[in-house]
């Protein structure tokens, strides 16, 4: 009887809500860690970061274990643009026509709220061709509770109602934001900092040795890069033996990822290296930057949080406890 009750409780809980985006959060602790002071003569700051206090974060936070996927981004598109007007250019046609890397098609004949369709086999691959502003809008939507949540306010205030916000070159994170793009220091710490030794790895595969570019698998210190990789995006987390010290995946290889850092006045930073880059692009010493409207098949993003949403496992546990409590009350 107990087993039947437990299974029923889980089934009821997992049945709804139907289209919520669940983020797999990884906690990044040891607040107040020392900055990485490794010299980098190729960077104006003389370190591996454009920001001050390279990699030092004075608080515990959370970062997504994986890059944002096509399945997650398609849910976002269908929620905020159900009619398919694409007025904010959140969807790029290359997501449909790039057969190797694009993962989301637009089907005009589909019903409202289902016009953006994940291409077969691409649900767990990282979304690509996403510019900086689209990444901010995805974060805003998450910060506002998803569903009909705003894309223009929340973690960031985006002005003008246009694809490139009028304040886009200077926009920064709002106080009180709970889900957002990582700052450079948040991204860097999650990728390179080793809390066990209070030191920094050179590569986000928990290694000081250049990773081997290879096909996905469990071999340590491998990544999706060239030469040797598949020369196209792979499922997030597919390099199972090459996590960062905190347990994130693909902070090296697969796709570059946006972070909040403003560089040279108006550019935004990218880190991680891509599937068509050599292994040295994964190094802590190799930040790059581009203008925020840039979209490319090697650019995606991940999100971070100060108050993580409960994962499915926690929701199931809470639901089961709730059912059990009600059952006890009914027996009294």
XYZ file of N, CA and C in Angstrom, residues 39-149:
333
model
N 49.819 36.128 -13.939
C 50.105 37.199 -14.903
C 49.627 36.841 -16.307
N 49.077 37.829 -17.002
C 48.652 37.652 -18.385
C 48.953 38.949 -19.130
N 50.064 38.977 -19.812
C 50.524 40.199 -20.468
C 49.672 40.566 -21.671
N 48.830 39.635 -22.137
C 47.968 39.928 -23.282
C 46.684 40.646 -22.877
N 46.467 40.819 -21.580
C 45.265 41.463 -21.066
C 45.647 42.803 -20.453
N 44.918 43.869 -20.747
C 45.263 45.192 -20.184
C 45.352 45.194 -18.661
N 44.551 44.340 -17.988
C 44.590 44.282 -16.529
C 45.818 43.546 -15.996
N 46.493 42.818 -16.875
C 47.662 42.064 -16.454
C 47.344 40.731 -15.817
N 46.037 40.392 -15.712
C 45.621 39.089 -15.199
C 44.755 38.415 -16.258
N 44.129 37.300 -15.893
C 43.304 36.576 -16.855
C 41.900 37.166 -17.019
N 41.572 38.218 -16.274
C 40.217 38.781 -16.297
C 40.226 40.251 -16.704
N 39.118 40.675 -17.289
C 38.920 42.091 -17.567
C 38.422 42.820 -16.316
N 37.789 42.074 -15.416
C 37.267 42.652 -14.182
C 38.330 42.617 -13.092
N 38.061 43.356 -12.022
C 38.954 43.327 -10.868
C 38.711 42.059 -10.061
N 39.668 41.698 -9.218
C 39.530 40.550 -8.313
C 39.184 39.272 -9.071
N 39.996 38.951 -10.049
C 39.729 37.860 -10.993
C 39.337 36.550 -10.300
N 38.089 36.149 -10.482
C 37.596 34.883 -9.946
C 37.156 34.921 -8.502
N 37.346 36.033 -7.812
C 36.950 36.131 -6.410
C 35.488 36.555 -6.315
N 34.704 35.802 -5.546
C 33.281 36.103 -5.365
C 32.988 36.068 -3.871
N 32.432 37.140 -3.306
C 32.273 37.220 -1.848
C 31.016 36.566 -1.294
N 30.312 35.784 -2.104
C 29.063 35.164 -1.673
C 28.920 33.797 -2.334
N 28.099 32.961 -1.726
C 27.747 31.683 -2.356
C 26.702 31.945 -3.426
N 26.824 31.282 -4.539
C 25.851 31.443 -5.628
C 25.675 30.102 -6.322
N 24.874 30.094 -7.354
C 24.612 28.888 -8.116
C 24.790 29.202 -9.592
N 25.231 28.217 -10.340
C 25.371 28.375 -11.782
C 24.790 27.147 -12.450
N 24.264 27.313 -13.652
C 23.663 26.164 -14.318
C 24.739 25.144 -14.666
N 24.406 23.904 -14.412
C 25.346 22.808 -14.644
C 25.704 22.689 -16.119
N 24.741 23.059 -16.971
C 24.907 22.917 -18.419
C 24.596 24.238 -19.116
N 25.037 24.350 -20.365
C 24.602 25.455 -21.210
C 23.087 25.386 -21.396
N 22.474 26.515 -21.678
C 21.049 26.547 -22.007
C 20.822 25.744 -23.286
N 19.829 24.855 -23.252
C 19.599 23.943 -24.376
C 18.523 24.463 -25.325
N 18.445 23.829 -26.482
C 17.391 24.157 -27.440
C 16.005 23.916 -26.851
N 15.846 22.835 -26.107
C 14.541 22.538 -25.510
C 14.127 23.654 -24.553
N 15.060 24.131 -23.736
C 14.745 25.204 -22.795
C 14.450 26.507 -23.520
N 15.234 26.801 -24.527
C 15.056 28.062 -25.245
C 13.770 28.065 -26.069
N 13.405 26.925 -26.626
C 12.150 26.842 -27.380
C 10.946 27.075 -26.469
N 10.987 26.567 -25.242
C 9.914 26.848 -24.291
C 9.803 28.351 -24.036
N 10.942 28.984 -23.893
C 10.982 30.440 -23.721
C 10.356 31.147 -24.918
N 10.763 30.776 -26.122
C 10.228 31.409 -27.326
C 8.713 31.265 -27.419
N 8.212 30.076 -27.193
C 6.780 29.848 -27.310
C 5.991 30.579 -26.227
N 6.632 30.810 -25.069
C 5.938 31.514 -23.986
C 5.900 33.018 -24.234
N 7.010 33.607 -24.663
C 7.065 35.066 -24.785
C 6.685 35.561 -26.178
N 6.680 34.682 -27.158
C 6.322 35.063 -28.523
C 5.385 34.012 -29.132
N 4.209 33.797 -28.508
C 3.333 32.707 -28.952
C 2.839 32.863 -30.388
N 2.725 34.102 -30.855
C 2.243 34.315 -32.216
C 3.326 34.253 -33.269
N 4.582 34.220 -32.845
C 5.681 34.082 -33.795
C 6.065 35.354 -34.525
N 5.808 36.518 -33.937
C 6.168 37.767 -34.605
C 7.670 37.999 -34.627
N 8.368 37.464 -33.658
C 9.821 37.598 -33.530
C 10.247 39.067 -33.550
N 9.456 39.909 -32.913
C 9.710 41.349 -32.952
C 11.002 41.733 -32.230
N 11.461 40.911 -31.297
C 12.710 41.185 -30.583
C 13.874 40.369 -31.140
N 13.643 39.691 -32.252
C 14.634 38.820 -32.910
C 15.297 37.874 -31.914
N 14.457 37.233 -31.108
C 14.958 36.229 -30.168
C 15.295 34.929 -30.884
N 14.731 34.745 -32.061
C 14.989 33.559 -32.886
C 15.725 33.978 -34.141
N 16.750 33.231 -34.501
C 17.547 33.476 -35.693
C 17.271 32.349 -36.687
N 17.018 32.691 -37.936
C 16.709 31.684 -38.947
C 17.776 30.622 -39.098
N 19.024 30.946 -38.727
C 20.089 29.949 -38.799
C 19.875 28.814 -37.803
N 19.069 29.053 -36.761
C 18.731 27.971 -35.841
C 17.986 26.855 -36.570
N 17.352 27.202 -37.674
C 16.598 26.219 -38.459
C 17.400 25.673 -39.630
N 18.162 26.523 -40.287
C 18.805 26.108 -41.534
C 20.190 25.505 -41.345
N 20.829 25.764 -40.203
C 22.135 25.168 -39.928
C 21.915 23.721 -39.483
N 22.086 22.786 -40.407
C 21.738 21.390 -40.140
C 22.654 20.730 -39.126
N 23.886 21.233 -38.969
C 24.820 20.635 -38.017
C 24.638 21.154 -36.598
N 24.221 22.416 -36.470
C 24.246 23.040 -35.152
C 22.929 23.694 -34.733
N 22.125 24.100 -35.691
C 20.866 24.764 -35.358
C 19.855 23.789 -34.787
N 19.088 24.226 -33.789
C 18.216 23.271 -33.109
C 16.764 23.643 -33.006
N 16.342 24.803 -33.552
C 14.955 25.243 -33.377
C 14.402 25.749 -34.705
N 13.284 25.172 -35.137
C 12.621 25.600 -36.362
C 11.379 26.408 -36.047
N 11.006 27.284 -36.979
C 9.768 28.044 -36.871
C 8.750 27.470 -37.845
N 7.587 27.073 -37.324
C 6.531 26.482 -38.155
C 5.321 27.395 -38.055
N 5.129 28.230 -39.065
C 4.099 29.272 -38.999
C 2.694 28.704 -38.870
N 2.460 27.505 -39.417
C 1.121 26.922 -39.380
C 0.727 26.316 -38.049
N 1.676 26.183 -37.143
C 1.350 25.621 -35.824
C 0.500 26.585 -35.009
N -0.199 26.034 -34.038
C -1.044 26.843 -33.167
C -0.211 27.831 -32.374
N -0.842 28.924 -31.953
C -0.175 29.911 -31.124
C 0.392 29.250 -29.878
N 1.636 29.563 -29.568
C 2.298 28.979 -28.412
C 3.051 27.706 -28.712
N 3.043 27.283 -29.965
C 3.788 26.072 -30.341
C 4.455 26.213 -31.711
N 4.736 27.440 -32.089
C 5.306 27.690 -33.414
C 6.809 27.417 -33.482
N 7.468 27.439 -32.349
C 8.903 27.157 -32.311
C 9.089 25.704 -31.895
N 9.717 24.934 -32.770
C 9.792 23.485 -32.604
C 11.254 23.052 -32.544
N 11.578 22.225 -31.562
C 12.941 21.713 -31.441
C 13.193 20.678 -32.537
N 14.276 20.831 -33.262
C 14.620 19.885 -34.318
C 14.974 18.527 -33.724
N 14.653 17.484 -34.448
C 14.893 16.121 -33.975
C 16.367 15.917 -33.624
N 16.596 15.400 -32.414
C 17.951 15.108 -31.971
C 18.693 16.293 -31.383
N 18.038 17.454 -31.290
C 18.729 18.654 -30.832
C 18.225 19.174 -29.497
N 17.331 18.484 -28.840
C 16.757 18.992 -27.591
C 17.816 19.293 -26.542
N 18.826 18.427 -26.415
C 19.834 18.566 -25.364
C 21.136 19.175 -25.860
N 21.115 19.721 -27.059
C 22.278 20.452 -27.550
C 22.132 21.929 -27.175
N 23.247 22.649 -27.026
C 23.145 24.056 -26.628
C 22.501 24.902 -27.715
N 21.652 25.838 -27.296
C 21.105 26.783 -28.259
C 22.249 27.655 -28.762
N 22.210 27.987 -30.043
C 23.263 28.797 -30.665
C 22.631 30.010 -31.344
N 23.476 30.851 -31.923
C 23.000 32.053 -32.625
C 22.137 32.920 -31.717
N 22.532 33.016 -30.456
C 21.833 33.844 -29.475
C 22.719 35.022 -29.128
N 22.220 36.247 -29.337
C 23.034 37.404 -28.987
C 22.916 37.734 -27.503
N 23.695 38.703 -27.066
C 23.754 39.050 -25.650
C 22.391 39.484 -25.125
N 21.647 40.243 -25.927
C 20.358 40.755 -25.464
C 19.316 39.645 -25.335
N 19.369 38.673 -26.228
C 18.457 37.533 -26.111
C 18.758 36.737 -24.849
N 20.041 36.602 -24.513
C 20.415 35.898 -23.288
C 19.905 36.653 -22.056
N 20.014 37.990 -22.057
C 19.474 38.784 -20.952
C 17.966 38.601 -20.837
N 17.279 38.539 -21.965
C 15.819 38.405 -21.951
C 15.394 37.029 -21.444
N 16.154 36.010 -21.777
C 15.876 34.681 -21.226
C 16.037 34.715 -19.708
N 17.098 35.371 -19.222
C 17.323 35.482 -17.783
C 16.193 36.265 -17.117
N 15.752 37.349 -17.743
C 14.623 38.115 -17.197
C 13.384 37.252 -17.071
N 13.124 36.474 -18.103
C 11.943 35.606 -18.100
C 12.009 34.605 -16.958
N 13.166 33.999 -16.755
C 13.331 33.091 -15.625
C 13.164 33.839 -14.305
N 13.773 35.021 -14.213
C 13.721 35.806 -12.983
C 12.285 36.206 -12.642
N 11.451 36.351 -13.659
C 10.051 36.737 -13.469
C 9.098 35.546 -13.349
N 9.646 34.346 -13.213
C 8.801 33.184 -12.973
C 8.342 32.446 -14.211
N 8.923 32.753 -15.391
C 8.582 32.087 -16.653
C 7.143 32.429 -17.067
N 6.473 31.538 -17.781
C 5.103 31.802 -18.222
C 5.007 33.081 -19.025
N 4.183 33.996 -18.556
C 4.008 35.282 -19.226
C 4.949 36.338 -18.670
N 5.996 35.919 -17.974
C 6.938 36.860 -17.370
C 7.582 37.772 -18.400
